Short mmCIF file of C-alpha atoms in Angstrom, two decimals:
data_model
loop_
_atom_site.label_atom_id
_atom_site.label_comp_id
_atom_site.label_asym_id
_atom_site.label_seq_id
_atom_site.Cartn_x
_atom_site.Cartn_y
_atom_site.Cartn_z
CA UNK A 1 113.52 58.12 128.62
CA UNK A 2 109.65 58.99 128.02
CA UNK A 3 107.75 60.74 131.12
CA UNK A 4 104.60 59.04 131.87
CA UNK A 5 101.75 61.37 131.87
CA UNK A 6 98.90 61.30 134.18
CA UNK A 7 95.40 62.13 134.64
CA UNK A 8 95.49 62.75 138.21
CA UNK A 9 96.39 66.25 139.85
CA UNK A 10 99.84 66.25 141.53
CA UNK A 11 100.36 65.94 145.60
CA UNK A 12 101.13 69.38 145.43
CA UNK A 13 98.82 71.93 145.08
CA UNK A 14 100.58 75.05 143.81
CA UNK A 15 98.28 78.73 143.84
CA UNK A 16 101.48 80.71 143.46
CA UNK A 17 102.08 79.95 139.88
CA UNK A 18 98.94 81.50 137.78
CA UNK A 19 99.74 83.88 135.09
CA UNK A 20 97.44 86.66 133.75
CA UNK A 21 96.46 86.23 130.44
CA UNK A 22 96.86 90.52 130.20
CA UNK A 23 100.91 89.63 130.71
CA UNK A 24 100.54 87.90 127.32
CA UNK A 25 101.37 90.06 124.80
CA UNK A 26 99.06 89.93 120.90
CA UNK A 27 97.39 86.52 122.84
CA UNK A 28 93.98 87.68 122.05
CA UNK A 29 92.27 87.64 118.07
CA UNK A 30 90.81 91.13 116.84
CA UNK A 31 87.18 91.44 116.62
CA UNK A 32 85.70 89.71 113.90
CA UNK A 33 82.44 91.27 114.36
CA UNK A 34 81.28 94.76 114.51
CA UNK A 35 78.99 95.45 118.30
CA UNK A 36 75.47 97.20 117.28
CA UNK A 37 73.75 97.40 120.57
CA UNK A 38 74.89 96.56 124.08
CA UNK A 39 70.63 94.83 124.66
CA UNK A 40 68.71 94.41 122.14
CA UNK A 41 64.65 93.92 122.40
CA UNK A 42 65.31 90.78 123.33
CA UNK A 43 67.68 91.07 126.38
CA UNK A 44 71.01 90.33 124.30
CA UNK A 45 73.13 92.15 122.83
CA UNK A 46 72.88 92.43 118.71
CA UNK A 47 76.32 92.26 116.68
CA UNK A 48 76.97 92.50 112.45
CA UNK A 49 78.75 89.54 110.82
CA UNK A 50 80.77 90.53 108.40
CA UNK A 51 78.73 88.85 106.16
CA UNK A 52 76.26 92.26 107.18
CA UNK A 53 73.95 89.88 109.16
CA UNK A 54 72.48 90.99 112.66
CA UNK A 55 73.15 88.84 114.79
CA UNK A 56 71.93 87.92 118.86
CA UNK A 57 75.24 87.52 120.79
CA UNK A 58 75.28 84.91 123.20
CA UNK A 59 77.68 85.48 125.84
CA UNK A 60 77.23 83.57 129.11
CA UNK A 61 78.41 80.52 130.11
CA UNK A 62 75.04 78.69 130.95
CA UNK A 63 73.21 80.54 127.69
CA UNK A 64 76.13 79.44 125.61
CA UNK A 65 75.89 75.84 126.56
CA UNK A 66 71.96 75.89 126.16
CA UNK A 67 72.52 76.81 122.71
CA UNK A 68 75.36 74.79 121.96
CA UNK A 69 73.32 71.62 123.18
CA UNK A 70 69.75 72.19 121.78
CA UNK A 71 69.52 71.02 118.55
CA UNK A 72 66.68 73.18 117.68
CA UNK A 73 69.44 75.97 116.79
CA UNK A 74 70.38 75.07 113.07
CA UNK A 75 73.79 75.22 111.01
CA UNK A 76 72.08 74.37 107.81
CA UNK A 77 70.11 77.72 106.79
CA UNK A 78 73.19 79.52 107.20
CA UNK A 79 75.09 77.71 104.75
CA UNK A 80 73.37 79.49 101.92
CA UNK A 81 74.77 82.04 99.30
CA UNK A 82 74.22 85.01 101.01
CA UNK A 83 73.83 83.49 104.48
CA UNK A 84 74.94 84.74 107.40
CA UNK A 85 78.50 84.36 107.99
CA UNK A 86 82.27 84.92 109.37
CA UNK A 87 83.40 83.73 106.08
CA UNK A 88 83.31 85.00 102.64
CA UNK A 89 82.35 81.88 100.72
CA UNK A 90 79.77 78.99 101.65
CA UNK A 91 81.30 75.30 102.34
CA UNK A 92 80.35 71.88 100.97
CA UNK A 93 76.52 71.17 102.68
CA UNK A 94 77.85 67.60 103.55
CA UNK A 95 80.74 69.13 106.16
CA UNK A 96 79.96 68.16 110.09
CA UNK A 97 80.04 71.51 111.09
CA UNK A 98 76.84 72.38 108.38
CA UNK A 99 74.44 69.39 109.47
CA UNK A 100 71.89 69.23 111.65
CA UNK A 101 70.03 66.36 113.19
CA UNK A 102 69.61 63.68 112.11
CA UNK A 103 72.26 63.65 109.03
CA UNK A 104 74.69 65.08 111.67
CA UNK A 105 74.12 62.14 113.88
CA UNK A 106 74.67 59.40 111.56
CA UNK A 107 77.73 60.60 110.10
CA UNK A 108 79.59 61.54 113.69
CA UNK A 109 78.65 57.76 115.14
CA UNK A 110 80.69 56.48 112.13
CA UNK A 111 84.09 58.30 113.38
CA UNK A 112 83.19 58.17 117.07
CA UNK A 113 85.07 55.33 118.07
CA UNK A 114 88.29 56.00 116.10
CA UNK A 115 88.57 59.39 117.76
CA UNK A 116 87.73 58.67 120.98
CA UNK A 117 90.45 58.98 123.84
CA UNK A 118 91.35 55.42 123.54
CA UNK A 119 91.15 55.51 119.40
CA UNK A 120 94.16 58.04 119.46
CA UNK A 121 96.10 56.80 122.29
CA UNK A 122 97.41 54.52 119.82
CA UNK A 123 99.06 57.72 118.19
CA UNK A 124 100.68 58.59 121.34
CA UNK A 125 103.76 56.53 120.24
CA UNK A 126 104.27 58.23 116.81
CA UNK A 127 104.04 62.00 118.32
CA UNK A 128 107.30 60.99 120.82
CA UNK A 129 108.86 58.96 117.81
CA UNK A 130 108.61 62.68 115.74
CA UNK A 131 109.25 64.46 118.33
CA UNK A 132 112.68 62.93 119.02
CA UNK A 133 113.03 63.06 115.55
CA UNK A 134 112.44 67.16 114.97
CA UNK A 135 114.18 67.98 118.40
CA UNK A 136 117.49 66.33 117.06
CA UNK A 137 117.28 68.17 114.18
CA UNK A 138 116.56 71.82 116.61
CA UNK A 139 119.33 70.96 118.70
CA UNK A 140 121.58 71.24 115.55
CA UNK A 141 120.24 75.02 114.53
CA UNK A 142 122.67 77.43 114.75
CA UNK A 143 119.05 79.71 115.42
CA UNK A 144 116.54 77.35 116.45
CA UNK A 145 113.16 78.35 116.06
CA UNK A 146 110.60 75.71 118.22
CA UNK A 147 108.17 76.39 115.29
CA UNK A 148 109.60 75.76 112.16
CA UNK A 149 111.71 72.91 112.94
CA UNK A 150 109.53 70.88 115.83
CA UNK A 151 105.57 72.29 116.18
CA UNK A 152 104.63 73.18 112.43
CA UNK A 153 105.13 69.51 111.16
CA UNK A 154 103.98 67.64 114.22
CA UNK A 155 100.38 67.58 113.65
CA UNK A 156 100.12 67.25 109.76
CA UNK A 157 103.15 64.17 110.34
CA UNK A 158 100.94 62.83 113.00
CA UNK A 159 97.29 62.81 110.91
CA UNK A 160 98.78 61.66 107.58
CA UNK A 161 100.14 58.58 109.51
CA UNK A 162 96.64 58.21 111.20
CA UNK A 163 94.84 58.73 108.17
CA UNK A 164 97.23 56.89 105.70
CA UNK A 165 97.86 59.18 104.04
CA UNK A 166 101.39 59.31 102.19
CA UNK A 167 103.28 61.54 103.97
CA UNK A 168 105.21 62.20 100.01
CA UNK A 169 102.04 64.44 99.73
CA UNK A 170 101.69 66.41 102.39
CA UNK A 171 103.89 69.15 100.66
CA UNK A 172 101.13 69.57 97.78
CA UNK A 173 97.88 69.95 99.63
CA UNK A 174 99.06 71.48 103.26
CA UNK A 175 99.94 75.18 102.18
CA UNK A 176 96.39 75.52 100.80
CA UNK A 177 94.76 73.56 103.92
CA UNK A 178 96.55 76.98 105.70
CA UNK A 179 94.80 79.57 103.29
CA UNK A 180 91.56 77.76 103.75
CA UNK A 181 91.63 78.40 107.71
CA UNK A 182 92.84 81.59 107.53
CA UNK A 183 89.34 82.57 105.09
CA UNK A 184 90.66 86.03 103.95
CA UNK A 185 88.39 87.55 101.92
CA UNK A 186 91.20 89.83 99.92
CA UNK A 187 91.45 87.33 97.52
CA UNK A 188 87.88 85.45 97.27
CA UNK A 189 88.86 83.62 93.71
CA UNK A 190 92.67 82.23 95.86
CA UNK A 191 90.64 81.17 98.65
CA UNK A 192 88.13 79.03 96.80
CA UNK A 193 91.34 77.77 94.10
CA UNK A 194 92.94 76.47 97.32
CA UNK A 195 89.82 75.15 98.98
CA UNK A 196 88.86 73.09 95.80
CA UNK A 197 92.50 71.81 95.80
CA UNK A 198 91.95 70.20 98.95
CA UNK A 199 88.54 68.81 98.60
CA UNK A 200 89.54 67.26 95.20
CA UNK A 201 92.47 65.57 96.69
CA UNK A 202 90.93 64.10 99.72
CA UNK A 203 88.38 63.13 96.73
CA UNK A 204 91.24 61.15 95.24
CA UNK A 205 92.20 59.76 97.82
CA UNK A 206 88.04 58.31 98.57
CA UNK A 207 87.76 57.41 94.82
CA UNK A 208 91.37 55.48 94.71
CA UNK A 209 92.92 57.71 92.25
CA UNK A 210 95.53 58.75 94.80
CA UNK A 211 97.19 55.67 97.04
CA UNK A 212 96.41 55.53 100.91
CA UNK A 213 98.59 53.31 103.19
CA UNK A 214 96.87 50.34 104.30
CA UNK A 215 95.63 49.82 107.33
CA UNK A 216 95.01 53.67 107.99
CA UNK A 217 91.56 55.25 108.56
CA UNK A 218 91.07 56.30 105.05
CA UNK A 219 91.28 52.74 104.22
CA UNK A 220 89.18 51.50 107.05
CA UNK A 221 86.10 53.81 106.78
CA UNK A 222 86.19 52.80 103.11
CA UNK A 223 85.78 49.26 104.26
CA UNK A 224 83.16 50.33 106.55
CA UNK A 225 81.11 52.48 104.98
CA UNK A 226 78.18 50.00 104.57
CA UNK A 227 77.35 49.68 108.15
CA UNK A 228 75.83 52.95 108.48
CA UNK A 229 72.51 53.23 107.06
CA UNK A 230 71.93 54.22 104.69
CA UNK A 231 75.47 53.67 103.58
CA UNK A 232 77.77 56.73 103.40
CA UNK A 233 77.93 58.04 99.96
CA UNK A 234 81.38 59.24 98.39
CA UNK A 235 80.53 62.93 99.27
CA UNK A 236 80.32 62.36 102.73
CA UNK A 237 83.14 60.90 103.55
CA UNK A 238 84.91 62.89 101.80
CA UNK A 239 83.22 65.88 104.02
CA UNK A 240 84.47 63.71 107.15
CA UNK A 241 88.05 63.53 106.11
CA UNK A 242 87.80 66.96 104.84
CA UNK A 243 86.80 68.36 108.77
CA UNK A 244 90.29 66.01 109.70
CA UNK A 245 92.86 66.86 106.87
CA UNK A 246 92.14 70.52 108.07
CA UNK A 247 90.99 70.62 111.54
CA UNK A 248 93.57 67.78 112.49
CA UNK A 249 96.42 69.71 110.91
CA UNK A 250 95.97 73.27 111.05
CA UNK A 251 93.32 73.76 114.34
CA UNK A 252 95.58 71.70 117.00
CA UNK A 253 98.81 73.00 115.11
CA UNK A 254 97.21 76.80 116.00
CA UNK A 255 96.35 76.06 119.85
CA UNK A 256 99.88 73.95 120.50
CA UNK A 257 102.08 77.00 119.02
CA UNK A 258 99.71 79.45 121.04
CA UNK A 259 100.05 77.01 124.21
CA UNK A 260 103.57 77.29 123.85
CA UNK A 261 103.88 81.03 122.90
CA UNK A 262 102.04 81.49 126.45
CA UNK A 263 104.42 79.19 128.17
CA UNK A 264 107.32 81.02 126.85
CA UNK A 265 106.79 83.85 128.40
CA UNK A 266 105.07 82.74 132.19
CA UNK A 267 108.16 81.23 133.75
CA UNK A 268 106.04 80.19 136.58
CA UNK A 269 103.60 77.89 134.25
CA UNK A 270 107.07 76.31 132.35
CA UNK A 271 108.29 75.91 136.05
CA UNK A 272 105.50 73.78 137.48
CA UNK A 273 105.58 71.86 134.10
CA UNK A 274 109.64 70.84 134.17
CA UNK A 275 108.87 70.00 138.31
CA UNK A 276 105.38 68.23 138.05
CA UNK A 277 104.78 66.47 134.41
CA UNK A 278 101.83 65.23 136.15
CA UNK A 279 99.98 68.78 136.31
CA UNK A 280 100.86 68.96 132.38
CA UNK A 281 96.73 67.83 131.73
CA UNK A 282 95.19 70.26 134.05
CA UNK A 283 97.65 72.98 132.35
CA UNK A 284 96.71 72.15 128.95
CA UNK A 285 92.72 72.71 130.10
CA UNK A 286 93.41 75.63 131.49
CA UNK A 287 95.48 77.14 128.17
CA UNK A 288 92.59 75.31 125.99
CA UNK A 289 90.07 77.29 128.14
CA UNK A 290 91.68 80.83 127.36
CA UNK A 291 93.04 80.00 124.12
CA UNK A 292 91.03 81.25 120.70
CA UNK A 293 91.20 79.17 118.04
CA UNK A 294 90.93 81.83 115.69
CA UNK A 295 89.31 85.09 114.99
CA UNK A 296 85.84 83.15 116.06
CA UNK A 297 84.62 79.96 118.55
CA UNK A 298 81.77 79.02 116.79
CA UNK A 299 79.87 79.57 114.08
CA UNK A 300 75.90 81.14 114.03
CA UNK A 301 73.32 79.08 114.20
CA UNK A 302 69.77 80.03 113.56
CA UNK A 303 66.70 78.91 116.35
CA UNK A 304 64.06 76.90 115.06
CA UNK A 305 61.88 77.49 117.83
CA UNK A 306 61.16 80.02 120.72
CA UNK A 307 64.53 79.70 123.15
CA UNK A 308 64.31 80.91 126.81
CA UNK A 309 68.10 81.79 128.20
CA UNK A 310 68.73 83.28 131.46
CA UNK A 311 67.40 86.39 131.34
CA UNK A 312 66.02 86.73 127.78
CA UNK A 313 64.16 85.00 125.02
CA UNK A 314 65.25 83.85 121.53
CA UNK A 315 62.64 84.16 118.80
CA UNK A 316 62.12 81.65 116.60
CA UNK A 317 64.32 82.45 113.24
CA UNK A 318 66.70 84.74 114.88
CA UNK A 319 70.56 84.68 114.59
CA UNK A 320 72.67 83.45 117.12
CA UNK A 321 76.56 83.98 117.59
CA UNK A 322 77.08 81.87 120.97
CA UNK A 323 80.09 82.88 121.83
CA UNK A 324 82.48 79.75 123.70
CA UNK A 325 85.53 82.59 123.66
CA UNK A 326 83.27 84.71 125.99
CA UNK A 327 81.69 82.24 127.59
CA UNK A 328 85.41 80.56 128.81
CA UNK A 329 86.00 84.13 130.33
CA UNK A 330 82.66 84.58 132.15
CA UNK A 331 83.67 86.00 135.68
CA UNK A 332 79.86 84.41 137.10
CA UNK A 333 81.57 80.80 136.20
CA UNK A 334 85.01 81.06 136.07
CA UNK A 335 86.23 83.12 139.02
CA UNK A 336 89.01 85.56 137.64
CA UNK A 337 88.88 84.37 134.36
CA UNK A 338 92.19 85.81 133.29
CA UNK A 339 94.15 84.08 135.28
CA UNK A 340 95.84 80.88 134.32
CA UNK A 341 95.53 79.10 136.52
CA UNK A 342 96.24 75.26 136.24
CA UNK A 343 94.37 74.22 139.35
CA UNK A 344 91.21 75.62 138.68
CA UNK A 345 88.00 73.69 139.64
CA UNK A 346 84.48 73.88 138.15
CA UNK A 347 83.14 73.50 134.96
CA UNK A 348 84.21 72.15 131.57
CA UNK A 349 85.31 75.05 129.02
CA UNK A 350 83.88 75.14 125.69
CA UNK A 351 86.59 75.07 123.35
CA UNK A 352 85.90 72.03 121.73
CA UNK A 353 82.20 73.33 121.65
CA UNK A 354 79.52 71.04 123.15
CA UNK A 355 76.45 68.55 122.53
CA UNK A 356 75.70 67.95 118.78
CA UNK A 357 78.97 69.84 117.18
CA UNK A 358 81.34 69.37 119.20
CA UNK A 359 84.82 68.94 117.84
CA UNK A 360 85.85 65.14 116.81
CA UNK A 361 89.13 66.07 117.15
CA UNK A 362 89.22 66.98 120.56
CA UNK A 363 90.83 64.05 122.33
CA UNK A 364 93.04 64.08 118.69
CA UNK A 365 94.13 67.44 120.36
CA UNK A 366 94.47 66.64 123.92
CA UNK A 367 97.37 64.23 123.57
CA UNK A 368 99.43 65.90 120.91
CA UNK A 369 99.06 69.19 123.24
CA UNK A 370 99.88 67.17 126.24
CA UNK A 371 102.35 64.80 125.05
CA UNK A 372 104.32 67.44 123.52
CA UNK A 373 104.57 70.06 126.05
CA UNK A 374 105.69 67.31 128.25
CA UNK A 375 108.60 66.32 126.36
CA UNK A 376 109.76 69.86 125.66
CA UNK A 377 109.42 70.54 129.01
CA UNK A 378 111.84 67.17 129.42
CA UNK A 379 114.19 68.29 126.89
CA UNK A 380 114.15 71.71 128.05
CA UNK A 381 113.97 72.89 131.37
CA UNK A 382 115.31 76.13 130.74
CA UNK A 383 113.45 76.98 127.33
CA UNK A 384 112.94 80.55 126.99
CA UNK A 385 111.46 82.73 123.82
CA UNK A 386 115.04 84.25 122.65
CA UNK A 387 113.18 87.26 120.97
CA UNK A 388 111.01 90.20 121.78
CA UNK A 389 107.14 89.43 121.96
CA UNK A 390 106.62 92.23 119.14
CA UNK A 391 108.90 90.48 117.08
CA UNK A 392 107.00 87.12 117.17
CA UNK A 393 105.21 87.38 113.33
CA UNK A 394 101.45 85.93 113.54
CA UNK A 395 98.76 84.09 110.80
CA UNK A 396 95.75 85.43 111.74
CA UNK A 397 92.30 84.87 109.98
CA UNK A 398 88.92 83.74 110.60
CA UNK A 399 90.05 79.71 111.81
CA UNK A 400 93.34 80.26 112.31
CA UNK A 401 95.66 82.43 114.42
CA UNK A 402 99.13 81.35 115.39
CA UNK A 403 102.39 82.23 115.96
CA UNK A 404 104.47 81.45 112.38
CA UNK A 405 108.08 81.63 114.41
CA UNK A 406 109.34 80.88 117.79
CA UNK A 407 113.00 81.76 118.24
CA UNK A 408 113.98 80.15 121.10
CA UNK A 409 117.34 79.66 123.60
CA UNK A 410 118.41 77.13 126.18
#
């Protein structure tokens, strides 16, 4: 039996079941920037990258959507050696998230369609179909851990089938696709071995020297690829698969395990969940809204032109850090933003980011999130984390920050 999961809030309105997110033990990343001045000469406060770059940080809600939608901030002058940056190496110039208009533009309307809500709601049928598959196999463990046997392979499982690619390989590129999001910079020469490793075999892959299933979206956008204009060249789609062998995997594998981390411990959240499937969307907006990806929510930008925010002014050729972790906890637009609280009304978080780079993945994420919290919460009415919180071991790194075990009892 599969619950049907809607979009529209249950009959019940329930205010008795919101958690604070301060009840949530190691929830939130360390500080991946170092704070230089609380206000700056230009009304914001300055911060150092760890690339040693000052940087204006953008905070507010309304400022952070300003420069999240104006194109006139710019990825591309970052992307430099030397640049300002979280990360220790620079990235391919041809990746999403380092275009600007127009180039950006061109290449997103090519994959719009296919990840739009009703492009993956085809995929809806083979996350239940592995979820039955990897719950069977939990149900078996003598100690079941909810992340090694069921979570960790759901996403990958679900994009190679999307993607067609074999799922025979997923063994070979996926442990470096994890080093890549974590971006330590311990081991600079590792990070860009494994990083190559993965752009070369989605390379393959584009070029035919590795197979791809037929029918998948490898083998469609190859088919494709003429009807944008100009025509997309090798390199970029490449860079377009690259954003979704990564991003697809390892970015909605990191918010499901945290989602679920945070539900294992607020009985009142798993509660509502197991009594009204229907609230499961609203939930999962709420837990995307206070849920890092990583150690970072965006990356800095640099203004082309004179930007006025609230209450200060960007110069022209400053950089930016707008900050979409901050801004989904500003008190001015979120009323007690640590509370999580499923039937919150107002405005639409910025996890996904916003205008021009925001994430192609989203509604990707949405349903696996969704689909599979509902059918845990199905299987498992009683689920309950069956260690200490201080015992749960963690990834944590610039794109990535997880949970890496849930013990769990029933």
């Amino acid at each position: 039996m599969t619950t049907q999961i809607s979009t529209l809030a249950p009959r019940r309105r329930r205010h008795d079941v919101a958690v604070s997110i301060n009840d949530i033990p190691y929830l939130d990343p360390p500080v991946a920037y170092t704070a230089v001045t609380a206000e700056g000469p230009t009304g914001l406060p300055e911060i150092t990258l760890p690339s040693g770059h000052t940087a204006l940080h953008v905070t507010r809600y309304d400022d952070v959507l300003k420069v999240l939608t104006d194109p006139s901030f710019g990825r591309k002058e970052t992307n430099v050696e030397g640049g300002p940056s979280f990360q220790p190496t620079t990235m391919p110039p041809d990746l999403l998230l380092n275009l600007d208009t127009p180039d950006h533009a061109r290449m997103k309307s090519f994959v719009n369609a296919d990840y739009s809500p009703a492009g993956v709601e085809e995929l809806k049928g083979s996350v239940r179909r592995i979820l039955d598959r990897r719950i069977a196999l939990l149900r078996n463990e003598e100690n079941p851990d909810l992340f090694a046997t069921v979570l960790d392979r759901l996403p990958v499982e679900v994009n190679a089938g999307f993607l067609g690619i074999p799922e025979s390989d997923i063994d070979y590129f996926r442990p470096s696709s994890r080093v890549v999001q974590l971006s330590h910079d311990t081991d600079i020469p590792g990070l860009l071995e494994n990083f190559w490793l993965v752009y070369h075999y989605v390379t393959d892959l584009v070029q035919g020297t590795r197979p791809v299933e037929p029918g998948g979206l490898i083998d469609r956008f190859l088919a494709a690829r003429g009807e944008a204009e100009p025509p997309l060249s090798d390199d970029e789609l490449v860079a377009i698969l690259l954003g979704s062998v990564l991003g697809a995997d390892q970015n909605v594998l990191s918010v499901l395990a945290k989602a679920v981390y945070v539900l294992l411990q607020a009985p009142s959240l798993w509660s509502l969940l197991v009594e009204e499937p229907a609230a499961a969307p609203q939930l999962v907006e709420e837990l995307l809204r206070v849920l890092p990806l990583g150690n970072i929510s965006t990356f800095p930008r640099i203004a082309t032109r004179e930007v006025r925010l609230r209450d200060s002014v960007i110069p022209v050729g400053a950089l930016v850090y707008a900050d979409a972790f901050a801004a989904n906890r500003d008190p001015d637009t979120f009323p007690h933003p640590e509370l999580i609280d499923p039937f919150r009304d107002g405005k639409r978080h910025l996890q996904f980011g916003y205008g021009m780079h925001h994430c192609m993945g989203a509604s990707l994420a949405r349903m696996e999130i969704t689909t599979t919290l509902v059918r845990l919460a199905e299987e498992f009415p009683t689920l309950g984390l069956a260690t200490e919180p201080a015992a749960v071991p963690w990834d944590s790194g610039v794109l990535l920050r997880r949970p890496t075990s849930l013990p769990v009892r029933w």
